[in-house]
Amino acid sequence: MSWEKSPEQGYPHTWAAPNPLCKRSPGGFLGGREKEEPGGDAIGELGKELPCPSPRSPECSSAAPGGKWPVGRAGVRAGLGVGTGLGRMSLGSLGASGGSSAPSPAAGAPCSPPDADEGEPFTTYFDSKIPIPEDETHSCFSFRKLWAFTGPGFLMSIAYLDPGNIESDLQSGAVAGFKLLWVLMLATIIGLLLQRLAARLGVVTGLHLAEVCHRQYQKFPRIILWLMVELAIIGSDMQEVIGSAIAINLLSVGKIPLWGGVLITIADTFVFLFLDKYGLRKLEAFFGLLITIMALTFGYEYITVKPNQEKLLQGLFIPYCRDCGTPQLEQAVGIVGAVIMPHNMYLHSALVKSRQVNRADKREVREANKYFFIESCIALFVSFIINIFVVTVFAEAFFNKTNADVYQVCANSSSPHSSLFPNNNQTLEVDIYKGGVVLGCYFGPAALYIWAIGILAAGQSSTMTGTYSGQFVMEGFLNLRWSRFARVLLTRSIAVTPTLFVAIFQDVEHLTGMNDFLNVLMSLQLPFALIPVLTFTSLPSVMHDFANGLFWRVAGGLLILLICAINMYFVVAYVMALNHLGLYIGAAVLSVVYLSFVAYLTWLCLIALGASFLACGNTGRLGFAARPELFLLGHVDSNTSVTR
């Protein structure tokens, strides 16, 4: 059996050697999907059996006697899975099968790809893979293997350290002191469990979340889903780019305006994004350097302020919030919304594809899932410690402080920023800009500049990972075949253009209101990442042996329901604070459309979780793919696996 190019090398699906039984229309392939001819099927003729290459081959391990297996509409609607669960059946068959799945071969005899000489081969963003060494001396756990798998989790963890999260941390400390540290820890743990689902999807199927959505959902809901995720990426990118611009403004003592900082951030992002041309490991090392800079700078602030360790431990392990009111409750909700980012699910499911894993081997797939989860635990623990540094610094130094308190200290230290704080008794309100100024007033200029360096590292690293997210999402949902530079330029332009307009027309000292709006925007987009990832990881036809069990289905559903409910509370509280009838009416109309689409995705998810009675017979006409197709992914990496 000879295998053609893997998805990372040339085509969006895995293709086997040409088979004469495959029917192909004169038009050939369109968007990676087989065109049908009258009387034919997307894979083979209806009712026909495709011969396996060899009765002993892995492809025939689950085939019917005689080394043949049925292909066609009847076979697919019966719920054919794929070998190790690494293939794919469209959700349209759920209406007939109730989501059940029966084993089937990992690969039959799919049609051959387009000729290689039709143009330059298309490559996904990571066009090289890192080999995994074999360690015979350590069967259960190997540090060599863990090191080989280390990288994607740390890139994913940067979303937990972006300027939006840093601002949420410092506001949490200033508003509630140490009382909400347990909320931060709980949100990080929930985020870890959800990231696990995204990583498993990428490892098992060889497709990231956007690609799976492209292949499973109908065109109209797929486009809506893409637009919603793009909104989330734009909102996150605005926070990240503006965070970097604020850091540059602080480091230049105000000489570089906000829009100048935005342009600098855009320019150096383009430069850094091409570091992977020198090797994926060097790119991951660069991200590791930026995380180290954040740990050192915010750790310096922690050592300088010397927070009360007893209060820190109480806040972490005792879930209470004594004497807390509406501001503290809204801040707790804001922490959850800032930590769990919708586009990060799409990012993580794509990053795990950068390792060589033979998905025809269940042991290797199971091993990859294990090491990626361990690496994610380590990465999110590091990000959690950095977040604790920020919360406790502002909890110790600025909790219950008033504007007058800060004004007097800044005036006495001859700070040029003392005018930022009115001389009144209102509670101090801070953001990442004012936070740096306050640290400079209380602990000297070194604290201000070191804070700015940390914010710059956070903004620059999260801007780069945000760009990766944008590329994966656009490539997956739209099946783009553009050159690398064109893809970078398009995704950057979509995300950065609104940011540049805000930077030109908004003052650096009055960005808190915009940040609240962006947090609301991203909170609204969470269902469009969490629901699909739970849907697809629960489908035996997609994940087979690695599909979510009953515990993960129930726990995942409850966690997503909790997260979405918390974020809806945050959105409602924000809208109610606007105090404008016209805005109320507009929000009510939009909420009907929004909730309808969320209900639609939830309905599909419940069917995938096993509630087949909701399928109402035929889901194909209600939004799933009208005709089920079987994409054979079982051996997607077998041709690139290294000898161990």
XYZ file of C-alpha atoms in Angstrom:
644
model
C 0.000 0.000 0.000
C 1.581 3.256 -1.032
C 0.427 6.419 0.607
C 0.422 9.834 -0.942
C 1.066 13.119 0.810
C -0.234 13.637 4.301
C -2.398 16.701 5.077
C 0.582 18.568 6.437
C 2.534 17.874 3.254
C 0.081 18.515 0.533
C -3.625 17.738 0.824
C -6.399 18.323 3.295
C -7.221 14.635 3.623
C -5.329 11.359 3.551
C -5.418 9.579 0.239
C -4.473 6.012 -0.583
C -3.182 4.635 -3.813
C -5.503 5.037 -6.796
C -8.249 2.446 -7.059
C -10.131 1.757 -10.261
C -13.414 1.434 -8.421
C -13.306 5.061 -7.360
C -15.520 7.199 -9.530
C -14.433 10.681 -10.343
C -16.272 13.331 -12.263
C -14.550 15.223 -15.070
C -14.362 18.208 -12.784
C -12.155 16.290 -10.385
C -11.893 17.532 -6.831
C -13.473 20.603 -5.347
C -12.281 21.881 -1.980
C -10.947 18.475 -1.008
C -14.348 16.788 -1.492
C -15.122 14.216 -4.133
C -17.672 15.273 -6.739
C -20.324 12.694 -7.398
C -21.498 11.292 -10.671
C -25.028 10.028 -11.280
C -25.283 6.585 -9.814
C -22.081 6.973 -7.843
C -21.148 7.752 -4.257
C -18.620 10.083 -2.665
C -16.368 7.125 -1.870
C -17.422 4.302 -4.163
C -20.422 3.081 -6.078
C -23.483 2.431 -3.951
C -23.637 -1.111 -2.696
C -20.207 -2.022 -4.100
C -17.416 -3.514 -2.031
C -13.904 -2.157 -2.294
C -11.124 -4.725 -1.988
C -8.582 -4.193 0.752
C -4.938 -4.036 -0.387
C -4.124 -7.125 1.634
C -6.183 -9.239 4.036
C -3.364 -8.863 6.578
C -3.034 -5.107 6.270
C -4.232 -2.785 9.044
C -6.823 -1.432 6.682
C -8.560 -4.831 6.641
C -8.373 -5.476 10.366
C -12.054 -4.771 10.807
C -13.222 -5.668 7.328
C -15.797 -8.243 6.493
C -14.699 -11.807 5.667
C -12.888 -11.987 2.377
C -11.056 -8.745 2.930
C -13.877 -6.559 1.618
C -16.035 -3.979 3.252
C -19.202 -2.273 2.078
C -18.982 1.302 0.968
C -21.832 3.534 0.025
C -24.766 5.354 1.437
C -26.222 2.354 3.227
C -22.937 1.445 4.834
C -22.220 4.994 5.993
C -25.709 5.520 7.377
C -25.283 2.328 9.341
C -22.638 4.164 11.304
C -19.276 3.103 9.939
C -16.389 4.192 12.121
C -12.783 4.170 11.079
C -10.181 1.725 12.350
C -8.744 3.356 15.412
C -11.406 5.989 15.378
C -9.241 8.224 13.324
C -11.608 8.698 10.470
C -14.643 10.763 10.091
C -18.334 10.385 9.434
C -20.502 13.413 8.936
C -23.008 14.243 11.608
C -25.772 13.743 9.103
C -25.846 10.053 9.874
C -26.761 10.682 13.474
C -30.369 11.019 12.601
C -30.475 7.446 11.400
C -27.987 5.835 13.714
C -28.393 7.831 16.867
C -24.694 8.434 16.980
C -23.799 4.775 17.180
C -20.719 3.491 15.501
C -19.438 0.168 14.293
C -15.826 -0.611 13.521
C -14.637 -0.269 9.997
C -11.303 -0.264 8.242
C -8.873 2.514 8.734
C -8.593 2.947 5.041
C -10.273 1.364 2.099
C -9.382 2.500 -1.340
C -10.175 6.145 -1.621
C -9.616 8.024 -4.791
C -6.232 9.411 -5.607
C -5.511 13.097 -5.085
C -5.103 15.631 -7.796
C -1.885 15.400 -9.726
C 1.072 16.809 -7.882
C 2.136 18.843 -10.850
C -1.074 20.886 -10.900
C 0.625 23.536 -8.808
C 2.698 24.145 -5.764
C 1.611 21.744 -2.999
C -0.478 23.356 -0.319
C 0.961 23.171 3.166
C -0.556 23.950 6.502
C 1.183 26.393 8.795
C 3.448 23.823 10.392
C 4.940 22.122 7.350
C 7.399 20.056 9.375
C 6.939 17.650 12.237
C 9.008 16.832 15.275
C 9.892 13.133 15.652
C 9.201 11.356 18.920
C 12.131 9.238 20.193
C 11.613 5.669 21.292
C 12.589 4.976 24.907
C 12.560 1.240 25.570
C 13.941 1.592 29.119
C 10.965 3.593 30.411
C 7.692 2.069 29.295
C 5.343 4.071 31.539
C 6.960 7.482 31.506
C 9.923 8.971 29.704
C 11.355 12.450 30.140
C 12.819 12.209 26.630
C 9.355 11.731 25.176
C 7.884 14.443 27.384
C 10.545 16.832 26.116
C 9.705 15.912 22.521
C 6.017 16.634 23.141
C 6.760 19.873 25.012
C 5.852 23.012 23.089
C 2.197 23.152 22.010
C 0.945 23.388 25.589
C 3.157 26.366 26.367
C 2.037 28.169 23.210
C -1.545 27.455 24.262
C -0.875 28.711 27.812
C 0.080 32.147 26.493
C -3.633 32.862 26.038
C -3.860 32.617 29.841
C -1.226 35.354 30.115
C -2.398 37.899 27.557
C -2.888 41.575 28.541
C -6.624 40.963 29.009
C -5.879 38.343 31.660
C -3.243 40.525 33.299
C -5.735 43.393 33.529
C -8.372 41.085 34.989
C -5.812 39.895 37.562
C -4.792 43.335 38.750
C -8.423 44.507 38.912
C -9.288 41.398 40.922
C -6.570 42.205 43.436
C -7.502 45.886 43.676
C -11.273 45.200 44.005
C -11.424 42.000 46.078
C -7.959 41.555 47.542
C -6.984 37.901 47.971
C -10.587 36.680 48.125
C -10.940 35.574 44.497
C -7.739 33.560 44.103
C -9.755 30.336 44.372
C -11.867 31.482 41.422
C -8.700 31.947 39.374
C -7.498 28.466 40.307
C -10.874 26.895 39.514
C -11.073 28.682 36.153
C -7.567 27.463 35.261
C -8.465 23.855 36.121
C -11.655 24.055 34.046
C -9.644 25.540 31.200
C -7.174 22.643 31.436
C -9.951 20.049 31.158
C -11.445 21.781 28.126
C -8.022 22.138 26.485
C -7.600 18.394 26.948
C -10.615 17.787 24.719
C -9.263 20.096 22.013
C -5.830 18.445 22.064
C -7.322 14.942 21.866
C -9.362 15.933 18.833
C -6.240 17.085 16.999
C -4.149 14.063 18.006
C -6.736 11.412 17.196
C -8.142 12.769 13.935
C -5.190 14.659 12.516
C -7.535 17.577 11.914
C -7.892 20.664 14.031
C -11.252 21.919 15.255
C -11.867 24.333 12.383
C -11.182 21.603 9.821
C -13.572 19.221 11.543
C -16.260 21.937 11.638
C -15.707 22.517 7.913
C -16.275 18.848 7.181
C -19.202 18.270 9.543
C -21.453 21.332 9.457
C -23.544 22.563 6.566
C -22.333 25.638 4.687
C -24.609 28.254 6.291
C -24.000 27.360 9.979
C -20.340 26.810 9.145
C -19.998 30.382 7.853
C -21.805 31.784 10.892
C -19.521 29.781 13.166
C -16.455 31.090 11.344
C -17.649 34.705 11.641
C -18.270 34.295 15.379
C -14.814 32.838 15.963
C -13.254 35.614 13.880
C -15.007 38.163 16.121
C -13.473 36.483 19.155
C -10.016 36.585 17.556
C -10.416 40.253 16.633
C -11.521 41.124 20.173
C -8.630 39.235 21.715
C -6.176 40.701 19.235
C -7.273 44.240 20.051
C -6.493 43.647 23.723
C -3.149 42.072 22.916
C -1.928 44.649 20.393
C -3.090 47.568 22.517
C -1.443 45.946 25.548
C 1.858 45.891 23.667
C 1.308 49.488 22.539
C 0.673 50.583 26.143
C 3.890 48.871 27.241
C 5.823 50.678 24.508
C 4.221 53.968 25.586
C 5.311 53.395 29.198
C 8.840 52.388 28.211
C 9.210 55.484 26.011
C 7.888 57.753 28.799
C 4.912 58.678 26.619
C 6.963 59.745 23.596
C 5.571 56.959 21.380
C 1.778 57.371 21.074
C -0.656 54.487 21.205
C -1.032 54.233 17.420
C 2.757 54.232 17.031
C 3.003 51.333 19.446
C 0.331 49.479 17.460
C 2.314 49.890 14.227
C 5.518 48.695 15.927
C 3.696 45.664 17.325
C 2.272 44.788 13.928
C 5.679 45.075 12.277
C 7.602 42.949 14.755
C 4.806 40.379 14.804
C 5.336 39.823 11.078
C 9.052 39.338 11.707
C 8.666 36.924 14.612
C 5.988 34.861 12.876
C 8.522 33.636 10.328
C 10.876 32.261 12.979
C 9.490 28.781 12.381
C 11.299 28.818 9.038
C 14.438 28.266 11.130
C 12.839 25.293 12.857
C 9.748 24.726 14.918
C 11.809 24.109 18.038
C 13.415 27.546 17.732
C 9.990 29.141 17.506
C 8.823 27.276 20.607
C 12.032 28.303 22.400
C 11.283 31.936 21.571
C 7.840 31.626 23.152
C 9.472 29.978 26.148
C 11.784 32.990 26.431
C 8.812 35.372 26.456
C 7.088 33.323 29.183
C 10.333 33.395 31.192
C 10.473 37.191 30.848
C 6.918 37.429 32.194
C 7.766 35.151 35.114
C 10.866 37.198 35.994
C 9.269 40.637 35.658
C 6.045 39.887 37.509
C 8.040 37.801 39.983
C 10.176 40.890 40.651
C 7.032 42.868 41.460
C 5.919 40.043 43.777
C 9.216 40.047 45.673
C 9.214 43.857 45.863
C 5.683 44.129 47.281
C 5.988 41.054 49.595
C 2.312 39.933 49.747
C 0.938 38.343 52.925
C 1.475 34.590 52.437
C -1.217 33.567 54.924
C -3.867 35.577 53.084
C -2.598 34.165 49.793
C -3.089 30.556 50.948
C -6.502 31.341 52.428
C -7.609 32.951 49.198
C -6.427 29.940 47.196
C -7.894 27.078 49.194
C -10.883 28.531 51.070
C -13.732 29.290 48.640
C -15.233 32.305 50.306
C -15.736 35.965 49.644
C -16.670 37.671 52.880
C -18.344 41.076 52.591
C -18.385 40.828 48.816
C -20.910 42.760 46.776
C -21.780 43.263 43.134
C -18.336 44.615 42.102
C -16.599 41.546 43.517
C -19.131 39.178 41.911
C -18.703 40.832 38.519
C -14.940 40.628 38.934
C -15.175 36.897 39.658
C -17.215 36.430 36.488
C -14.663 38.517 34.600
C -11.850 36.220 35.764
C -13.581 33.161 34.305
C -14.317 34.986 31.052
C -10.746 36.221 30.704
C -9.101 32.854 31.413
C -11.127 30.629 29.044
C -10.654 31.958 25.521
C -12.753 30.609 22.619
C -10.070 30.770 19.925
C -7.622 28.907 22.152
C -9.555 25.669 21.568
C -8.960 25.988 17.842
C -5.304 26.858 18.420
C -4.485 23.940 20.696
C -6.175 21.354 18.468
C -3.919 22.552 15.625
C -0.636 22.865 17.522
C -0.615 19.201 18.559
C -0.362 18.248 14.878
C 3.273 19.372 14.929
C 4.428 16.017 16.369
C 4.887 12.808 14.411
C 2.278 10.378 15.645
C 1.303 7.265 13.711
C -2.433 7.344 14.187
C -2.732 3.802 12.828
C -1.174 2.700 16.127
C -3.522 3.069 19.096
C -0.623 2.840 21.512
C 1.087 5.853 19.957
C -2.137 7.840 19.941
C -2.794 7.011 23.578
C 0.795 7.910 24.453
C 0.557 11.240 22.614
C -2.645 12.099 24.483
C -0.938 11.318 27.789
C 2.160 13.406 27.196
C 0.269 16.341 25.723
C -1.949 16.388 28.819
C 1.051 16.292 31.164
C 2.684 19.111 29.215
C -0.541 21.164 29.361
C -0.675 20.672 33.133
C 2.886 21.986 33.512
C 2.302 24.910 31.147
C -0.927 26.033 32.799
C 0.658 25.671 36.245
C 3.382 28.111 35.156
C 0.783 30.537 33.791
C -1.237 30.174 37.012
C 1.796 31.117 39.129
C 2.393 34.211 36.980
C -1.268 35.200 37.340
C -0.973 34.778 41.110
C 2.009 37.145 41.110
C -0.117 39.883 39.528
C -3.227 39.357 41.676
C -1.345 39.292 44.965
C 0.802 42.342 44.143
C -2.268 44.512 43.632
C -4.174 42.828 46.458
C -1.418 43.633 48.930
C -0.535 47.123 47.749
C -3.756 48.644 46.405
C -6.789 46.867 47.888
C -9.170 49.433 49.449
C -7.012 52.313 48.254
C -8.738 55.512 47.110
C -7.845 57.879 44.297
C -6.765 60.463 46.885
C -4.318 58.002 48.464
C -2.654 57.291 45.130
C -2.726 60.954 44.089
C -0.812 62.019 47.187
C 1.834 59.324 46.767
C 2.319 60.083 43.060
C 2.499 63.824 43.733
C 5.088 63.313 46.471
C 7.195 61.126 44.177
C 7.081 63.813 41.448
C 5.440 61.405 39.038
C 4.320 63.006 35.762
C 1.217 60.789 35.855
C -0.333 62.036 39.106
C -3.088 63.774 37.133
C -4.449 60.361 36.155
C -5.981 60.026 39.610
C -8.580 62.588 40.763
C -8.129 63.829 44.315
C -11.305 62.225 45.707
C -12.321 59.364 47.972
C -13.617 57.023 45.291
C -12.146 53.520 45.179
C -9.093 53.218 42.966
C -9.764 51.811 39.499
C -6.785 50.469 37.587
C -5.957 48.960 34.222
C -2.620 47.797 32.792
C -1.595 51.407 32.063
C -2.599 52.885 35.414
C -1.326 49.749 37.151
C 2.202 50.417 35.908
C 1.946 54.070 36.935
C 0.777 53.155 40.447
C 3.623 50.657 40.852
C 6.067 53.368 39.773
C 4.645 55.823 42.304
C 4.809 53.389 45.227
C 7.906 51.314 44.466
C 10.040 53.481 42.197
C 10.622 53.841 38.440
C 12.235 50.402 38.224
C 8.912 48.777 39.153
C 7.159 50.725 36.364
C 9.649 49.800 33.644
C 9.883 46.158 34.696
C 6.077 46.002 34.689
C 6.066 47.455 31.166
C 8.586 44.846 29.985
C 6.360 42.088 31.347
C 3.288 43.554 29.617
C 5.242 43.863 26.365
C 6.240 40.179 26.545
C 2.639 39.222 27.296
C 1.269 41.337 24.461
C 3.843 40.268 21.896
C 3.563 36.545 22.611
C -0.245 36.540 22.700
C -0.401 38.590 19.491
C 1.682 35.950 17.733
C -0.412 33.035 19.002
C -3.532 35.019 18.105
C -2.220 35.238 14.543
C -1.689 31.486 14.491
C -5.273 31.042 15.706
C -6.550 33.307 12.952
C -4.690 31.340 10.294
C -5.832 27.956 11.541
C -9.439 29.128 11.799
C -9.487 30.710 8.350
C -7.674 27.821 6.678
C -9.940 25.288 8.335
C -13.322 26.918 7.845
C -12.661 28.287 4.341
C -10.242 25.603 3.104
C -7.879 28.297 1.828
C -5.129 27.345 -0.628
C -3.205 30.615 -0.510
C 0.478 31.214 -0.105
C 1.878 31.564 3.390
C 2.463 35.326 3.125
C -1.021 35.955 1.713
C -2.610 34.063 4.583
C -0.582 35.980 7.187
C -1.417 39.288 5.533
C -5.154 38.594 5.345
C -5.564 37.306 8.889
C -3.445 40.127 10.304
C -5.371 42.768 8.365
C -8.751 41.519 9.553
C -7.662 41.501 13.186
C -5.501 44.625 13.290
C -7.510 47.167 11.273
C -10.095 47.797 14.046
C -7.258 47.993 16.577
C -5.491 50.700 14.605
C -8.656 52.794 14.384
C -9.168 52.524 18.153
C -5.540 53.505 18.783
C -5.844 56.578 16.549
C -9.099 57.891 18.003
C -8.819 56.720 21.623
C -6.580 58.074 24.358
C -4.237 55.700 26.151
C -5.605 56.832 29.506
C -9.227 55.885 28.764
C -9.216 52.315 27.525
C -10.906 50.534 30.441
C -14.391 50.864 28.967
C -13.266 49.402 25.666
C -11.613 46.487 27.463
C -14.896 45.676 29.239
C -16.689 45.668 25.881
C -14.096 43.333 24.371
C -14.426 40.949 27.325
C -18.189 40.859 26.727
C -17.625 40.214 23.015
C -15.352 37.248 23.703
C -17.685 35.901 26.382
C -20.446 35.757 23.778
C -18.264 33.653 21.475
C -17.400 30.932 24.012
C -20.246 28.549 23.022
C -18.961 28.530 19.444
C -15.757 26.826 20.542
C -16.824 24.781 23.555
C -19.944 23.177 22.078
C -18.269 21.946 18.848
C -15.262 20.515 20.677
C -17.522 18.541 23.040
C -19.693 17.437 20.103
C -16.888 16.009 18.005
C -14.873 14.435 20.830
C -18.028 12.591 21.899
C -18.747 11.102 18.455
C -17.537 7.483 18.129
C -17.633 7.934 14.354
C -14.949 10.626 14.688
C -12.957 9.472 17.726
C -13.914 5.767 17.903
C -11.994 4.177 20.796
C -10.920 7.627 21.994
C -14.420 9.137 22.127
C -15.491 10.675 25.426
C -16.882 8.206 27.910
C -19.998 8.798 29.961
C -18.096 10.695 32.679
C -16.454 13.109 30.246
C -19.684 13.631 28.342
C -21.609 14.547 31.486
C -18.741 16.483 33.111
C -17.899 18.293 29.877
C -21.517 19.228 29.301
C -21.910 20.541 32.847
C -18.656 22.515 32.684
C -19.633 24.127 29.388
C -23.094 24.924 30.745
C -21.509 26.513 33.828
C -19.010 28.557 31.828
C -21.629 29.787 29.374
C -24.059 30.671 32.199
C -21.363 32.643 34.042
C -20.467 34.546 30.897
C -24.120 35.258 30.073
C -24.465 36.820 33.527
C -21.462 39.014 32.736
C -23.020 40.068 29.411
C -26.414 40.853 30.964
C -24.798 42.875 33.756
C -22.826 44.869 31.185
C -25.904 45.594 29.044
C -28.025 46.583 32.063
C -25.351 49.086 33.106
C -25.700 50.942 29.785
C -29.018 52.547 30.871
C -30.298 53.198 27.359
C -33.663 51.961 26.030
C -32.493 51.759 22.417
C -29.541 49.612 23.426
C -31.856 47.358 25.424
C -34.078 46.802 22.381
C -31.120 46.153 20.092
C -29.635 43.712 22.587
C -32.983 41.899 22.872
C -33.245 41.432 19.099
C -29.662 40.241 18.770
C -30.087 37.907 21.730
C -32.944 36.083 19.977
C -30.743 35.383 16.927
C -27.742 34.523 19.087
C -29.622 32.149 21.384
C -31.270 30.458 18.402
C -27.896 29.567 16.907
C -26.540 28.439 20.290
C -29.640 26.265 20.708
C -29.021 24.762 17.265
C -25.420 23.833 18.143
C -26.587 22.510 21.519
C -29.178 20.330 19.783
C -26.504 18.780 17.581
C -24.260 18.323 20.605
C -26.985 16.517 22.574
C -27.502 14.125 19.670
C -23.762 13.461 19.613
C -23.835 12.845 23.373
C -26.372 10.077 22.835
C -29.792 11.757 22.924
C -30.791 10.143 19.629
C -34.494 10.781 20.238
C -33.791 14.462 19.465
C -32.684 13.606 15.939
C -36.304 13.447 14.723
C -35.487 10.906 12.044
C -33.356 12.787 9.535
C -31.039 15.537 10.662
C -29.569 16.035 7.211
C -32.296 18.470 6.254
C -31.920 20.418 9.458
C -28.330 21.508 9.248
C -25.933 18.590 9.269
C -24.133 17.563 6.130
C -26.819 16.481 3.694
C -24.900 13.403 2.568
C -22.563 11.585 4.938
C -19.030 11.195 3.689
C -16.256 9.026 5.042
C -12.788 10.554 5.070
C -10.107 8.013 5.772
C -7.554 9.348 8.183
C -6.251 6.258 9.909
C -2.819 6.339 8.310
C -2.431 10.071 7.915
C 1.041 10.008 9.428
C 2.175 6.512 8.664
C 4.264 7.672 5.729
C 6.131 10.284 7.756
C 6.748 8.285 10.923
C 10.371 7.932 11.859
C 12.087 4.659 12.591
C 12.311 4.214 16.294
